[in-house]
Amino acid sequence: HFEVNLKLLDKNKSTWTVDEIRTAYFRNFSETEKILKGTEGAILWQRHEELLDCVAILEACYNDVLNSINSFSHETTKVDFWYPANQPKLEQKQLDVRKAIFSASAATMALVDHFRRFSQKYPVEKSNEMRVEVFGNSGMHDFIQGLRNYILHVKIAEANWVISRDFKNKTRDVNFYFYIDDLKKFKDWKPAAKVFMERHGDKVNVYNTFSTYLECVKKYYTWHKNSLLIEYHEIIQRHLSNEYLLNGIKSDTRWNFIIANLKTRQELLATLNKYLSEDQLKLVHACEVGSPQQLSMILAVTDTFGSFTDHLKEKFTKLLENA
């Protein structure tokens, strides 16, 4: 038994040269990736990606609410929708709205919890002030959050539909409402949520509430992402630089493997058909076959990280020259 002195990355550093990363990667690729993923910037980036996933899930759930209401509204314009034989379809459309509201309320609380944990670790200046500016003080934020607790402790929220017609203007509207009397069965609404409900009289419009809140979420998290990138630029930049270098090394290795056993230009071009997008292939075939311009274009679309070694570039050159 003997030990091999592997030259790995210095864990006390947070950035390395491409040669340091390349040497470490070929000695122990799994340990090298582990070290790169363990830097402060990499951890921040990963946690922020997870936060953005929560935002995306919330957006999808909210859009489900809006789309299910629109779908119900569209179906109600069909005469046969109201036939007794289609009662199951009517009930299913109503259920779709309730299911969407349930998912949206769960997604809201998940995002709130996730954002709270993220902000404790990575606070952003003026975050609270911006949240008030975007969401306002109407109590809508607390009402939306409270819906989750209402559903957990009382019942899945009833969304009651009402069709209204304006014969003078020849318009019709289908609206879903939360009735305040139902909501008050839950006794632990926050004060701001109670104010929100009081301002809406006897009912809250589901579509308007969810669409307004969704726009607020989009606006706030766009601001938050931009602010985070500015405030934590230094450690994020170091992480992305390390990631870029590592991806370049992987790309160089991958293309070395892909063309290792090719002999001719025809084999090279046929192989590129498997690995390039349609747009990239168009760029390659727009050049004269075997020309220096085609070589330059092939390198441009394959060496996306600018990491190809001279040895690999020479391989591409010889293949293209060998008709």
PDB file of C-alpha atoms in Angstrom:
ATOM      1  CA  HIS A   1       0.000   0.000   0.000  1.00  0.00           C
ATOM      2  CA  PHE A   2       1.248   3.476  -0.813  1.00  0.00           C
ATOM      3  CA  GLU A   3      -0.214   6.960  -0.956  1.00  0.00           C
ATOM      4  CA  VAL A   4      -0.133   9.194  -4.008  1.00  0.00           C
ATOM      5  CA  ASN A   5       0.353  12.895  -3.211  1.00  0.00           C
ATOM      6  CA  LEU A   6      -2.510  14.359  -5.203  1.00  0.00           C
ATOM      7  CA  LYS A   7      -2.148  18.034  -6.045  1.00  0.00           C
ATOM      8  CA  LEU A   8      -5.612  19.308  -5.243  1.00  0.00           C
ATOM      9  CA  LEU A   9      -7.014  22.794  -4.793  1.00  0.00           C
ATOM     10  CA  ASP A  10      -6.093  24.777  -1.705  1.00  0.00           C
ATOM     11  CA  LYS A  11      -9.313  24.896   0.326  1.00  0.00           C
ATOM     12  CA  ASN A  12      -8.194  28.118   1.996  1.00  0.00           C
ATOM     13  CA  LYS A  13      -8.483  29.972  -1.306  1.00  0.00           C
ATOM     14  CA  SER A  14     -11.667  31.009  -3.080  1.00  0.00           C
ATOM     15  CA  THR A  15     -10.305  31.466  -6.590  1.00  0.00           C
ATOM     16  CA  TRP A  16      -7.772  29.566  -8.635  1.00  0.00           C
ATOM     17  CA  THR A  17      -6.032  29.738 -12.000  1.00  0.00           C
ATOM     18  CA  VAL A  18      -7.181  27.579 -14.880  1.00  0.00           C
ATOM     19  CA  ASP A  19      -3.973  25.532 -14.597  1.00  0.00           C
ATOM     20  CA  GLU A  20      -4.594  24.879 -10.897  1.00  0.00           C
ATOM     21  CA  ILE A  21      -8.157  23.768 -11.573  1.00  0.00           C
ATOM     22  CA  ARG A  22      -7.139  21.641 -14.574  1.00  0.00           C
ATOM     23  CA  THR A  23      -4.394  19.847 -12.640  1.00  0.00           C
ATOM     24  CA  ALA A  24      -6.669  19.182  -9.676  1.00  0.00           C
ATOM     25  CA  TYR A  25      -9.563  18.096 -11.904  1.00  0.00           C
ATOM     26  CA  PHE A  26      -7.562  15.412 -13.684  1.00  0.00           C
ATOM     27  CA  ARG A  27      -6.119  14.160 -10.392  1.00  0.00           C
ATOM     28  CA  ASN A  28      -9.484  13.933  -8.629  1.00  0.00           C
ATOM     29  CA  PHE A  29     -12.456  15.415 -10.466  1.00  0.00           C
ATOM     30  CA  SER A  30     -15.061  14.658  -7.762  1.00  0.00           C
ATOM     31  CA  GLU A  31     -13.033  16.268  -4.979  1.00  0.00           C
ATOM     32  CA  THR A  32     -12.264  19.262  -7.188  1.00  0.00           C
ATOM     33  CA  GLU A  33     -15.946  19.842  -7.935  1.00  0.00           C
ATOM     34  CA  LYS A  34     -16.742  19.437  -4.243  1.00  0.00           C
ATOM     35  CA  ILE A  35     -14.227  22.131  -3.308  1.00  0.00           C
ATOM     36  CA  LEU A  36     -15.509  24.519  -5.990  1.00  0.00           C
ATOM     37  CA  LYS A  37     -19.104  23.982  -4.858  1.00  0.00           C
ATOM     38  CA  GLY A  38     -18.098  24.658  -1.260  1.00  0.00           C
ATOM     39  CA  THR A  39     -16.926  28.241  -1.725  1.00  0.00           C
ATOM     40  CA  GLU A  40     -18.935  31.047  -0.144  1.00  0.00           C
ATOM     41  CA  GLY A  41     -19.984  32.335  -3.547  1.00  0.00           C
ATOM     42  CA  ALA A  42     -21.046  28.893  -4.780  1.00  0.00           C
ATOM     43  CA  ILE A  43     -23.200  28.294  -1.707  1.00  0.00           C
ATOM     44  CA  LEU A  44     -24.844  31.721  -2.056  1.00  0.00           C
ATOM     45  CA  TRP A  45     -25.490  31.099  -5.746  1.00  0.00           C
ATOM     46  CA  GLN A  46     -27.011  27.674  -5.093  1.00  0.00           C
ATOM     47  CA  ARG A  47     -29.288  28.974  -2.346  1.00  0.00           C
ATOM     48  CA  HIS A  48     -30.397  31.858  -4.521  1.00  0.00           C
ATOM     49  CA  GLU A  49     -31.173  29.438  -7.357  1.00  0.00           C
ATOM     50  CA  GLU A  50     -33.349  27.498  -4.911  1.00  0.00           C
ATOM     51  CA  LEU A  51     -35.093  30.730  -3.911  1.00  0.00           C
ATOM     52  CA  LEU A  52     -35.752  31.538  -7.566  1.00  0.00           C
ATOM     53  CA  ASP A  53     -37.190  28.035  -7.989  1.00  0.00           C
ATOM     54  CA  CYS A  54     -39.669  28.878  -5.216  1.00  0.00           C
ATOM     55  CA  VAL A  55     -40.572  32.095  -7.010  1.00  0.00           C
ATOM     56  CA  ALA A  56     -41.086  30.206 -10.283  1.00  0.00           C
ATOM     57  CA  ILE A  57     -43.294  27.616  -8.563  1.00  0.00           C
ATOM     58  CA  LEU A  58     -45.375  30.384  -6.991  1.00  0.00           C
ATOM     59  CA  GLU A  59     -45.784  32.084 -10.369  1.00  0.00           C
ATOM     60  CA  ALA A  60     -46.905  28.795 -11.933  1.00  0.00           C
ATOM     61  CA  CYS A  61     -49.422  28.165  -9.132  1.00  0.00           C
ATOM     62  CA  TYR A  62     -50.823  31.683  -9.348  1.00  0.00           C
ATOM     63  CA  ASN A  63     -51.151  31.395 -13.104  1.00  0.00           C
ATOM     64  CA  ASP A  64     -53.054  28.150 -12.531  1.00  0.00           C
ATOM     65  CA  VAL A  65     -55.548  30.102 -10.422  1.00  0.00           C
ATOM     66  CA  LEU A  66     -55.980  32.751 -13.097  1.00  0.00           C
ATOM     67  CA  ASN A  67     -56.139  30.222 -15.937  1.00  0.00           C
ATOM     68  CA  SER A  68     -58.663  28.011 -14.154  1.00  0.00           C
ATOM     69  CA  ILE A  69     -60.944  31.018 -13.633  1.00  0.00           C
ATOM     70  CA  ASN A  70     -60.554  32.047 -17.271  1.00  0.00           C
ATOM     71  CA  SER A  71     -61.287  28.485 -18.363  1.00  0.00           C
ATOM     72  CA  PHE A  72     -64.441  28.387 -16.235  1.00  0.00           C
ATOM     73  CA  SER A  73     -65.513  31.739 -17.650  1.00  0.00           C
ATOM     74  CA  HIS A  74     -65.019  30.491 -21.207  1.00  0.00           C
ATOM     75  CA  GLU A  75     -66.991  27.293 -20.583  1.00  0.00           C
ATOM     76  CA  THR A  76     -69.947  29.242 -19.207  1.00  0.00           C
ATOM     77  CA  THR A  77     -70.455  30.866 -22.615  1.00  0.00           C
ATOM     78  CA  LYS A  78     -71.421  27.464 -24.040  1.00  0.00           C
ATOM     79  CA  VAL A  79     -75.116  26.664 -23.795  1.00  0.00           C
ATOM     80  CA  ASP A  80     -74.612  22.936 -23.252  1.00  0.00           C
ATOM     81  CA  PHE A  81     -72.318  23.634 -20.292  1.00  0.00           C
ATOM     82  CA  TRP A  82     -75.442  24.255 -18.208  1.00  0.00           C
ATOM     83  CA  TYR A  83     -77.261  21.094 -19.241  1.00  0.00           C
ATOM     84  CA  PRO A  84     -77.912  18.707 -16.324  1.00  0.00           C
ATOM     85  CA  ALA A  85     -75.901  16.042 -18.133  1.00  0.00           C
ATOM     86  CA  ASN A  86     -72.842  18.280 -17.872  1.00  0.00           C
ATOM     87  CA  GLN A  87     -73.149  18.839 -14.124  1.00  0.00           C
ATOM     88  CA  PRO A  88     -69.975  16.782 -13.471  1.00  0.00           C
ATOM     89  CA  LYS A  89     -68.043  19.077 -15.817  1.00  0.00           C
ATOM     90  CA  LEU A  90     -69.317  22.144 -13.977  1.00  0.00           C
ATOM     91  CA  GLU A  91     -68.281  20.647 -10.651  1.00  0.00           C
ATOM     92  CA  GLN A  92     -64.857  19.721 -12.035  1.00  0.00           C
ATOM     93  CA  LYS A  93     -64.258  23.272 -13.257  1.00  0.00           C
ATOM     94  CA  GLN A  94     -65.153  24.598  -9.813  1.00  0.00           C
ATOM     95  CA  LEU A  95     -62.852  22.035  -8.228  1.00  0.00           C
ATOM     96  CA  ASP A  96     -60.024  23.107 -10.545  1.00  0.00           C
ATOM     97  CA  VAL A  97     -60.272  26.635  -9.167  1.00  0.00           C
ATOM     98  CA  ARG A  98     -60.254  25.433  -5.552  1.00  0.00           C
ATOM     99  CA  LYS A  99     -57.290  23.122  -6.178  1.00  0.00           C
ATOM    100  CA  ALA A 100     -55.365  25.957  -7.786  1.00  0.00           C
ATOM    101  CA  ILE A 101     -56.076  28.247  -4.821  1.00  0.00           C
ATOM    102  CA  PHE A 102     -54.903  25.527  -2.437  1.00  0.00           C
ATOM    103  CA  SER A 103     -51.631  25.088  -4.347  1.00  0.00           C
ATOM    104  CA  ALA A 104     -51.103  28.838  -4.621  1.00  0.00           C
ATOM    105  CA  SER A 105     -51.556  29.346  -0.886  1.00  0.00           C
ATOM    106  CA  ALA A 106     -49.057  26.561  -0.157  1.00  0.00           C
ATOM    107  CA  ALA A 107     -46.569  28.049  -2.633  1.00  0.00           C
ATOM    108  CA  THR A 108     -46.946  31.445  -0.961  1.00  0.00           C
ATOM    109  CA  MET A 109     -46.024  30.141   2.475  1.00  0.00           C
ATOM    110  CA  ALA A 110     -43.163  28.090   1.040  1.00  0.00           C
ATOM    111  CA  LEU A 111     -41.718  31.202  -0.586  1.00  0.00           C
ATOM    112  CA  VAL A 112     -42.193  33.289   2.562  1.00  0.00           C
ATOM    113  CA  ASP A 113     -40.365  30.689   4.674  1.00  0.00           C
ATOM    114  CA  HIS A 114     -37.616  30.188   2.118  1.00  0.00           C
ATOM    115  CA  PHE A 115     -37.066  33.920   1.697  1.00  0.00           C
ATOM    116  CA  ARG A 116     -36.919  34.433   5.457  1.00  0.00           C
ATOM    117  CA  ARG A 117     -34.151  31.845   5.811  1.00  0.00           C
ATOM    118  CA  PHE A 118     -32.269  33.209   2.810  1.00  0.00           C
ATOM    119  CA  SER A 119     -32.443  36.793   4.091  1.00  0.00           C
ATOM    120  CA  GLN A 120     -31.093  35.801   7.490  1.00  0.00           C
ATOM    121  CA  LYS A 121     -27.960  34.475   5.789  1.00  0.00           C
ATOM    122  CA  TYR A 122     -27.739  37.017   2.958  1.00  0.00           C
ATOM    123  CA  PRO A 123     -29.444  40.287   3.933  1.00  0.00           C
ATOM    124  CA  VAL A 124     -29.954  42.915   1.239  1.00  0.00           C
ATOM    125  CA  GLU A 125     -30.026  46.624   2.022  1.00  0.00           C
ATOM    126  CA  LYS A 126     -33.437  48.322   1.953  1.00  0.00           C
ATOM    127  CA  SER A 127     -35.167  44.969   1.500  1.00  0.00           C
ATOM    128  CA  ASN A 128     -37.910  45.763   4.017  1.00  0.00           C
ATOM    129  CA  GLU A 129     -38.452  49.256   2.637  1.00  0.00           C
ATOM    130  CA  MET A 130     -38.770  47.897  -0.889  1.00  0.00           C
ATOM    131  CA  ARG A 131     -41.193  45.207   0.235  1.00  0.00           C
ATOM    132  CA  VAL A 132     -43.474  47.868   1.723  1.00  0.00           C
ATOM    133  CA  GLU A 133     -43.147  49.978  -1.421  1.00  0.00           C
ATOM    134  CA  VAL A 134     -44.062  47.083  -3.728  1.00  0.00           C
ATOM    135  CA  PHE A 135     -46.728  45.295  -1.702  1.00  0.00           C
ATOM    136  CA  GLY A 136     -48.094  48.430  -0.072  1.00  0.00           C
ATOM    137  CA  ASN A 137     -49.966  48.546   3.216  1.00  0.00           C
ATOM    138  CA  SER A 138     -53.349  47.277   2.039  1.00  0.00           C
ATOM    139  CA  GLY A 139     -52.937  44.057   4.020  1.00  0.00           C
ATOM    140  CA  MET A 140     -53.055  41.934   0.858  1.00  0.00           C
ATOM    141  CA  HIS A 141     -49.696  40.332   1.712  1.00  0.00           C
ATOM    142  CA  ASP A 142     -50.976  39.216   5.128  1.00  0.00           C
ATOM    143  CA  PHE A 143     -54.306  38.120   3.664  1.00  0.00           C
ATOM    144  CA  ILE A 144     -52.657  35.883   1.055  1.00  0.00           C
ATOM    145  CA  GLN A 145     -50.414  34.354   3.728  1.00  0.00           C
ATOM    146  CA  GLY A 146     -53.377  33.901   6.056  1.00  0.00           C
ATOM    147  CA  LEU A 147     -55.268  31.919   3.420  1.00  0.00           C
ATOM    148  CA  ARG A 148     -52.854  29.050   3.962  1.00  0.00           C
ATOM    149  CA  ASN A 149     -53.655  28.927   7.680  1.00  0.00           C
ATOM    150  CA  TYR A 150     -57.370  29.292   6.937  1.00  0.00           C
ATOM    151  CA  ILE A 151     -57.187  26.268   4.645  1.00  0.00           C
ATOM    152  CA  LEU A 152     -55.189  24.256   7.186  1.00  0.00           C
ATOM    153  CA  HIS A 153     -57.389  25.010  10.178  1.00  0.00           C
ATOM    154  CA  VAL A 154     -60.854  25.562   8.698  1.00  0.00           C
ATOM    155  CA  LYS A 155     -61.351  24.156   5.194  1.00  0.00           C
ATOM    156  CA  ILE A 156     -60.245  24.451   1.596  1.00  0.00           C
ATOM    157  CA  ALA A 157     -61.300  27.927   0.571  1.00  0.00           C
ATOM    158  CA  GLU A 158     -64.647  28.148  -1.167  1.00  0.00           C
ATOM    159  CA  ALA A 159     -64.450  30.231  -4.327  1.00  0.00           C
ATOM    160  CA  ASN A 160     -67.993  31.191  -5.223  1.00  0.00           C
ATOM    161  CA  TRP A 161     -68.720  32.252  -8.779  1.00  0.00           C
ATOM    162  CA  VAL A 162     -71.047  35.010  -9.887  1.00  0.00           C
ATOM    163  CA  ILE A 163     -72.011  35.867 -13.468  1.00  0.00           C
ATOM    164  CA  SER A 164     -72.936  39.488 -14.077  1.00  0.00           C
ATOM    165  CA  ARG A 165     -74.267  40.960 -17.314  1.00  0.00           C
ATOM    166  CA  ASP A 166     -74.336  44.507 -18.599  1.00  0.00           C
ATOM    167  CA  PHE A 167     -77.056  44.435 -21.264  1.00  0.00           C
ATOM    168  CA  LYS A 168     -76.491  48.063 -22.167  1.00  0.00           C
ATOM    169  CA  ASN A 169     -72.835  47.526 -23.017  1.00  0.00           C
ATOM    170  CA  LYS A 170     -73.403  43.888 -24.026  1.00  0.00           C
ATOM    171  CA  THR A 171     -70.753  42.514 -21.679  1.00  0.00           C
ATOM    172  CA  ARG A 172     -70.662  39.650 -19.202  1.00  0.00           C
ATOM    173  CA  ASP A 173     -68.238  38.909 -16.378  1.00  0.00           C
ATOM    174  CA  VAL A 174     -67.601  35.760 -14.410  1.00  0.00           C
ATOM    175  CA  ASN A 175     -66.032  36.403 -11.024  1.00  0.00           C
ATOM    176  CA  PHE A 176     -64.996  34.159  -8.175  1.00  0.00           C
ATOM    177  CA  TYR A 177     -65.216  35.487  -4.638  1.00  0.00           C
ATOM    178  CA  PHE A 178     -64.158  34.627  -1.113  1.00  0.00           C
ATOM    179  CA  TYR A 179     -67.065  35.570   1.120  1.00  0.00           C
ATOM    180  CA  ILE A 180     -65.982  37.394   4.259  1.00  0.00           C
ATOM    181  CA  ASP A 181     -68.429  35.501   6.486  1.00  0.00           C
ATOM    182  CA  ASP A 182     -66.713  32.245   5.499  1.00  0.00           C
ATOM    183  CA  LEU A 183     -63.234  33.669   6.048  1.00  0.00           C
ATOM    184  CA  LYS A 184     -64.143  34.942   9.520  1.00  0.00           C
ATOM    185  CA  LYS A 185     -64.585  31.351  10.681  1.00  0.00           C
ATOM    186  CA  PHE A 186     -60.799  31.453  11.089  1.00  0.00           C
ATOM    187  CA  LYS A 187     -60.059  33.541  14.177  1.00  0.00           C
ATOM    188  CA  ASP A 188     -56.310  34.084  13.823  1.00  0.00           C
ATOM    189  CA  TRP A 189     -56.123  36.496  10.905  1.00  0.00           C
ATOM    190  CA  LYS A 190     -53.387  39.089  11.368  1.00  0.00           C
ATOM    191  CA  PRO A 191     -54.588  42.671  11.956  1.00  0.00           C
ATOM    192  CA  ALA A 192     -53.456  43.772   8.476  1.00  0.00           C
ATOM    193  CA  ALA A 193     -55.372  40.889   6.871  1.00  0.00           C
ATOM    194  CA  LYS A 194     -58.497  41.883   8.803  1.00  0.00           C
ATOM    195  CA  VAL A 195     -58.143  45.447   7.516  1.00  0.00           C
ATOM    196  CA  PHE A 196     -57.830  44.077   3.972  1.00  0.00           C
ATOM    197  CA  MET A 197     -61.042  42.074   4.341  1.00  0.00           C
ATOM    198  CA  GLU A 198     -62.931  44.973   5.907  1.00  0.00           C
ATOM    199  CA  ARG A 199     -62.042  47.171   2.944  1.00  0.00           C
ATOM    200  CA  HIS A 200     -63.630  44.634   0.597  1.00  0.00           C
ATOM    201  CA  GLY A 201     -67.047  44.629   2.196  1.00  0.00           C
ATOM    202  CA  ASP A 202     -68.710  41.230   2.062  1.00  0.00           C
ATOM    203  CA  LYS A 203     -66.476  39.529  -0.507  1.00  0.00           C
ATOM    204  CA  VAL A 204     -62.941  39.452  -1.975  1.00  0.00           C
ATOM    205  CA  ASN A 205     -62.417  39.056  -5.725  1.00  0.00           C
ATOM    206  CA  VAL A 206     -60.169  36.022  -6.215  1.00  0.00           C
ATOM    207  CA  TYR A 207     -58.840  36.877  -9.683  1.00  0.00           C
ATOM    208  CA  ASN A 208     -58.021  40.487  -8.875  1.00  0.00           C
ATOM    209  CA  THR A 209     -56.314  39.584  -5.608  1.00  0.00           C
ATOM    210  CA  PHE A 210     -54.119  36.827  -7.013  1.00  0.00           C
ATOM    211  CA  SER A 211     -53.209  38.702 -10.203  1.00  0.00           C
ATOM    212  CA  THR A 212     -52.262  41.828  -8.234  1.00  0.00           C
ATOM    213  CA  TYR A 213     -50.192  39.858  -5.740  1.00  0.00           C
ATOM    214  CA  LEU A 214     -48.447  37.962  -8.547  1.00  0.00           C
ATOM    215  CA  GLU A 215     -47.343  41.214 -10.174  1.00  0.00           C
ATOM    216  CA  CYS A 216     -46.011  42.409  -6.820  1.00  0.00           C
ATOM    217  CA  VAL A 217     -44.021  39.189  -6.389  1.00  0.00           C
ATOM    218  CA  LYS A 218     -42.490  39.530  -9.852  1.00  0.00           C
ATOM    219  CA  LYS A 219     -41.545  43.154  -9.253  1.00  0.00           C
ATOM    220  CA  TYR A 220     -40.076  42.556  -5.798  1.00  0.00           C
ATOM    221  CA  TYR A 221     -37.983  39.524  -6.676  1.00  0.00           C
ATOM    222  CA  THR A 222     -36.641  41.180  -9.817  1.00  0.00           C
ATOM    223  CA  TRP A 223     -35.461  44.037  -7.609  1.00  0.00           C
ATOM    224  CA  HIS A 224     -34.105  41.623  -4.993  1.00  0.00           C
ATOM    225  CA  LYS A 225     -32.105  39.630  -7.541  1.00  0.00           C
ATOM    226  CA  ASN A 226     -30.513  42.751  -9.011  1.00  0.00           C
ATOM    227  CA  SER A 227     -29.692  44.111  -5.555  1.00  0.00           C
ATOM    228  CA  LEU A 228     -28.196  40.792  -4.458  1.00  0.00           C
ATOM    229  CA  LEU A 229     -25.947  40.657  -7.529  1.00  0.00           C
ATOM    230  CA  ILE A 230     -24.672  44.142  -6.734  1.00  0.00           C
ATOM    231  CA  GLU A 231     -24.145  43.719  -2.987  1.00  0.00           C
ATOM    232  CA  TYR A 232     -22.526  40.285  -3.217  1.00  0.00           C
ATOM    233  CA  HIS A 233     -20.822  40.876  -6.548  1.00  0.00           C
ATOM    234  CA  GLU A 234     -17.317  40.003  -5.385  1.00  0.00           C
ATOM    235  CA  ILE A 235     -17.977  36.493  -4.085  1.00  0.00           C
ATOM    236  CA  ILE A 236     -20.484  35.768  -6.859  1.00  0.00           C
ATOM    237  CA  GLN A 237     -17.964  36.851  -9.496  1.00  0.00           C
ATOM    238  CA  ARG A 238     -15.301  34.567  -8.019  1.00  0.00           C
ATOM    239  CA  HIS A 239     -17.692  31.618  -8.033  1.00  0.00           C
ATOM    240  CA  LEU A 240     -18.869  32.204 -11.606  1.00  0.00           C
ATOM    241  CA  SER A 241     -15.271  32.619 -12.745  1.00  0.00           C
ATOM    242  CA  ASN A 242     -14.325  29.286 -11.162  1.00  0.00           C
ATOM    243  CA  GLU A 243     -17.388  27.641 -12.699  1.00  0.00           C
ATOM    244  CA  TYR A 244     -16.572  29.097 -16.117  1.00  0.00           C
ATOM    245  CA  LEU A 245     -13.007  27.771 -15.960  1.00  0.00           C
ATOM    246  CA  LEU A 246     -14.172  24.312 -14.863  1.00  0.00           C
ATOM    247  CA  ASN A 247     -16.806  24.143 -17.600  1.00  0.00           C
ATOM    248  CA  GLY A 248     -14.137  25.130 -20.096  1.00  0.00           C
ATOM    249  CA  ILE A 249     -11.910  22.280 -18.949  1.00  0.00           C
ATOM    250  CA  LYS A 250     -14.836  19.860 -19.231  1.00  0.00           C
ATOM    251  CA  SER A 251     -15.638  21.166 -22.712  1.00  0.00           C
ATOM    252  CA  ASP A 252     -12.041  20.713 -23.867  1.00  0.00           C
ATOM    253  CA  THR A 253     -12.023  17.157 -22.494  1.00  0.00           C
ATOM    254  CA  ARG A 254     -15.395  16.355 -24.059  1.00  0.00           C
ATOM    255  CA  TRP A 255     -14.455  17.520 -27.548  1.00  0.00           C
ATOM    256  CA  ASN A 256     -11.102  15.737 -27.357  1.00  0.00           C
ATOM    257  CA  PHE A 257     -13.050  12.555 -26.707  1.00  0.00           C
ATOM    258  CA  ILE A 258     -15.642  13.252 -29.431  1.00  0.00           C
ATOM    259  CA  ILE A 259     -13.138  13.726 -32.266  1.00  0.00           C
ATOM    260  CA  ALA A 260     -10.419  11.372 -30.999  1.00  0.00           C
ATOM    261  CA  ASN A 261     -11.070   8.625 -33.564  1.00  0.00           C
ATOM    262  CA  LEU A 262     -12.171  10.746 -36.522  1.00  0.00           C
ATOM    263  CA  LYS A 263     -10.059  10.665 -39.673  1.00  0.00           C
ATOM    264  CA  THR A 264     -11.647  12.901 -42.298  1.00  0.00           C
ATOM    265  CA  ARG A 265     -13.496  16.160 -42.874  1.00  0.00           C
ATOM    266  CA  GLN A 266     -16.638  14.206 -43.780  1.00  0.00           C
ATOM    267  CA  GLU A 267     -16.534  12.336 -40.465  1.00  0.00           C
ATOM    268  CA  LEU A 268     -16.037  15.608 -38.589  1.00  0.00           C
ATOM    269  CA  LEU A 269     -18.985  17.333 -40.267  1.00  0.00           C
ATOM    270  CA  ALA A 270     -21.189  14.262 -39.744  1.00  0.00           C
ATOM    271  CA  THR A 271     -20.237  14.198 -36.066  1.00  0.00           C
ATOM    272  CA  LEU A 272     -21.016  17.893 -35.638  1.00  0.00           C
ATOM    273  CA  ASN A 273     -24.568  17.106 -36.779  1.00  0.00           C
ATOM    274  CA  LYS A 274     -25.002  15.122 -33.554  1.00  0.00           C
ATOM    275  CA  TYR A 275     -23.703  17.744 -31.162  1.00  0.00           C
ATOM    276  CA  LEU A 276     -24.570  21.168 -32.557  1.00  0.00           C
ATOM    277  CA  SER A 277     -27.910  22.954 -32.651  1.00  0.00           C
ATOM    278  CA  GLU A 278     -29.653  23.699 -35.942  1.00  0.00           C
ATOM    279  CA  ASP A 279     -28.609  27.348 -35.765  1.00  0.00           C
ATOM    280  CA  GLN A 280     -24.983  26.414 -35.094  1.00  0.00           C
ATOM    281  CA  LEU A 281     -24.972  23.965 -38.003  1.00  0.00           C
ATOM    282  CA  LYS A 282     -26.327  26.659 -40.314  1.00  0.00           C
ATOM    283  CA  LEU A 283     -23.405  28.896 -39.383  1.00  0.00           C
ATOM    284  CA  VAL A 284     -20.911  26.102 -40.098  1.00  0.00           C
ATOM    285  CA  HIS A 285     -22.451  25.148 -43.448  1.00  0.00           C
ATOM    286  CA  ALA A 286     -22.760  28.783 -44.519  1.00  0.00           C
ATOM    287  CA  CYS A 287     -18.966  28.750 -44.915  1.00  0.00           C
ATOM    288  CA  GLU A 288     -17.070  27.244 -47.838  1.00  0.00           C
ATOM    289  CA  VAL A 289     -16.270  23.622 -47.060  1.00  0.00           C
ATOM    290  CA  GLY A 290     -12.742  23.180 -45.717  1.00  0.00           C
ATOM    291  CA  SER A 291     -12.005  26.906 -45.752  1.00  0.00           C
ATOM    292  CA  PRO A 292     -10.253  28.825 -42.951  1.00  0.00           C
ATOM    293  CA  GLN A 293     -13.577  30.584 -42.402  1.00  0.00           C
ATOM    294  CA  GLN A 294     -15.299  27.251 -41.758  1.00  0.00           C
ATOM    295  CA  LEU A 295     -12.566  26.252 -39.318  1.00  0.00           C
ATOM    296  CA  SER A 296     -13.000  29.530 -37.455  1.00  0.00           C
ATOM    297  CA  MET A 297     -16.754  29.029 -37.334  1.00  0.00           C
ATOM    298  CA  ILE A 298     -16.449  25.440 -36.085  1.00  0.00           C
ATOM    299  CA  LEU A 299     -14.150  26.591 -33.293  1.00  0.00           C
ATOM    300  CA  ALA A 300     -16.485  29.482 -32.482  1.00  0.00           C
ATOM    301  CA  VAL A 301     -19.507  27.211 -31.972  1.00  0.00           C
ATOM    302  CA  THR A 302     -17.667  24.383 -30.189  1.00  0.00           C
ATOM    303  CA  ASP A 303     -15.190  26.318 -28.038  1.00  0.00           C
ATOM    304  CA  THR A 304     -17.909  28.254 -26.219  1.00  0.00           C
ATOM    305  CA  PHE A 305     -15.727  28.778 -23.141  1.00  0.00           C
ATOM    306  CA  GLY A 306     -12.597  29.797 -25.051  1.00  0.00           C
ATOM    307  CA  SER A 307     -10.791  26.907 -23.398  1.00  0.00           C
ATOM    308  CA  PHE A 308      -9.588  24.698 -26.261  1.00  0.00           C
ATOM    309  CA  THR A 309      -5.886  23.926 -26.093  1.00  0.00           C
ATOM    310  CA  ASP A 310      -3.676  24.486 -29.121  1.00  0.00           C
ATOM    311  CA  HIS A 311      -3.419  20.708 -29.408  1.00  0.00           C
ATOM    312  CA  LEU A 312      -7.203  20.332 -29.759  1.00  0.00           C
ATOM    313  CA  LYS A 313      -7.440  23.200 -32.231  1.00  0.00           C
ATOM    314  CA  GLU A 314      -4.766  21.499 -34.311  1.00  0.00           C
ATOM    315  CA  LYS A 315      -6.871  18.315 -34.351  1.00  0.00           C
ATOM    316  CA  PHE A 316      -9.829  20.241 -35.770  1.00  0.00           C
ATOM    317  CA  THR A 317      -7.554  21.868 -38.356  1.00  0.00           C
ATOM    318  CA  LYS A 318      -6.122  18.576 -39.609  1.00  0.00           C
ATOM    319  CA  LEU A 319      -9.555  16.943 -39.808  1.00  0.00           C
ATOM    320  CA  LEU A 320     -10.971  19.795 -41.852  1.00  0.00           C
ATOM    321  CA  GLU A 321      -7.975  19.724 -44.206  1.00  0.00           C
ATOM    322  CA  ASN A 322      -8.233  15.961 -44.728  1.00  0.00           C
ATOM    323  CA  ALA A 323     -10.857  15.651 -47.459  1.00  0.00           C
TER     324      ALA A 323
END
